[in-house]
Amino acid sequence: MGSLTRLVVFLSIFATITLKLNSQYFLPITKHEPTNQFYTTLNIGSVTKSPVNLLLDLGTNLTWLNCRKLKSVSSLRLVTCQSSTCKSIPGNRCAGKSCLYKQPNPLGLIPDVTGRVVQARVSISTTDGGKFLTPVSVPRLTFSCAGEKALHGLPPLVAGVLALSPGSSSFTKQVTSAFNVIPKFSLCLPSSGTGHFYIAGVHYFIPPFNNSSFPIPMIFTPIRGVDSGDYLLNVLNIYVGGTSLSLKPNLVNSGAKLSTVVPYTVLHTDIYNALAESFTLKAKAMGISMVPSVAPFKHCFNARTAGKKLTGPNVPVIEIGLPGRMGEVKWWFYGANTMVKVKETVICLAFIDGGKKPKALMVIGTHQVQDHMLEFDFSRTVLAFSESLLLQNTSCSTWPSQK
């Protein structure tokens, strides 16, 4: 009987581990078209649930919102200054017995957001990768309450910012810790419609990738800068139409920062000029003619001379060379991600000249990563990314049929 008991216990533990490895959670991603910003909807509260829209930000450490947007604040629990929760948040402050937290505002007119730290029950859905399943609750999600002024500059429907930074207090870290699941999350930003936000994701059901036997092909590269609160990629080379740009090593070695709030990739002037010059020469060789610039873009083209493909305008492909398991891997960006339509017959190179002294030499914006699956895996400190889903005649806003 002793052996049988041990076997039952072992099988029970094994089943629990398997369940947690395969558990995953889902939130929708909505694109706010006028501002090109992305937000998700979170249900906060225990009895009276309040759906609030929160901007997705890879650089925010602690989720914050205007708590007056909630239907009821009675379910909020103030975090005291002497509590272990407050002490676990780097850079915490105190106002009497209340815990405060100050952090940068990614878009607002005021540079910083200071708010009282609170906790509340938050509901999210489990998923098999394709549809919503059983709703589950994070009993005590920690976030801060900000004032109305902090919302200035955010899309009108948005009540705050969802923290997706590598920090221990971020939304994704709190969820994966609460459920004891794989510490990773995945984003599939839609070019329109509703996209996919997975936490601890295993299977991503975006047709034709409908099951684990036919997964989305992913490419892996290390993430650095996690300790500083950023997601940085080690850039080895930048290519335009297959030709490597001639850049000073210090411009490339500084890496590229990933952002979910910067609409278009921002480059140091020297990188931008090299990219734009090479792109323009390659485009001209393809018979694509230039037209006057349209602010904020500097290099624009006649859309009628470019032609069209599944992946957008038929223009020179831009690639970023990154370190991989067996050497350099490439992240390919086609016309849908490198060009933006500004007029009926005008498309522009969707990159911004960031000047000679930007805070970061390269910041990869959301337009470039739309319709790519991105997986941030903290267990291995790697980013997994797919090629453009448009190559498979699908997108981040495609959903499996619900029968």
mmCIF file of C-alpha atoms in Angstrom, residues 44 67 70 72-80 83-86 99 116-121 139-145:
data_model
loop_
_atom_site.group_PDB
_atom_site.id
_atom_site.type_symbol
_atom_site.label_atom_id
_atom_site.label_comp_id
_atom_site.label_asym_id
_atom_site.label_seq_id
_atom_site.Cartn_x
_atom_site.Cartn_y
_atom_site.Cartn_z
ATOM 1 C CA ILE A 44 -11.488 44.989 -11.763
ATOM 2 C CA CYS A 67 -9.619 54.657 -9.969
ATOM 3 C CA LEU A 70 -14.255 52.150 -11.500
ATOM 4 C CA SER A 72 -17.029 50.919 -7.070
ATOM 5 C CA VAL A 73 -13.898 51.761 -5.097
ATOM 6 C CA SER A 74 -15.081 49.834 -2.046
ATOM 7 C CA SER A 75 -13.291 46.701 -3.278
ATOM 8 C CA LEU A 76 -9.934 48.508 -3.340
ATOM 9 C CA ARG A 77 -7.560 47.682 -0.504
ATOM 10 C CA LEU A 78 -5.017 50.351 0.401
ATOM 11 C CA VAL A 79 -1.437 49.095 0.669
ATOM 12 C CA THR A 80 0.313 50.402 3.780
ATOM 13 C CA SER A 83 3.733 46.236 4.277
ATOM 14 C CA SER A 84 5.879 43.703 2.456
ATOM 15 C CA THR A 85 3.967 44.530 -0.740
ATOM 16 C CA CYS A 86 5.008 48.176 -0.586
ATOM 17 C CA CYS A 99 2.266 53.460 0.001
ATOM 18 C CA ARG A 116 -1.510 55.502 -3.982
ATOM 19 C CA VAL A 117 -0.791 51.793 -4.211
ATOM 20 C CA VAL A 118 -3.854 49.573 -3.864
ATOM 21 C CA GLN A 119 -4.911 45.980 -4.416
ATOM 22 C CA ALA A 120 -8.072 44.513 -5.929
ATOM 23 C CA ARG A 121 -9.421 41.332 -7.432
ATOM 24 C CA PRO A 139 -7.189 37.814 -5.802
ATOM 25 C CA ARG A 140 -4.875 40.738 -5.140
ATOM 26 C CA LEU A 141 -3.472 42.563 -8.124
ATOM 27 C CA THR A 142 -1.279 45.456 -7.016
ATOM 28 C CA PHE A 143 -1.555 48.750 -8.918
ATOM 29 C CA SER A 144 -1.736 52.470 -8.216
ATOM 30 C CA CYS A 145 -4.519 55.054 -8.428
#
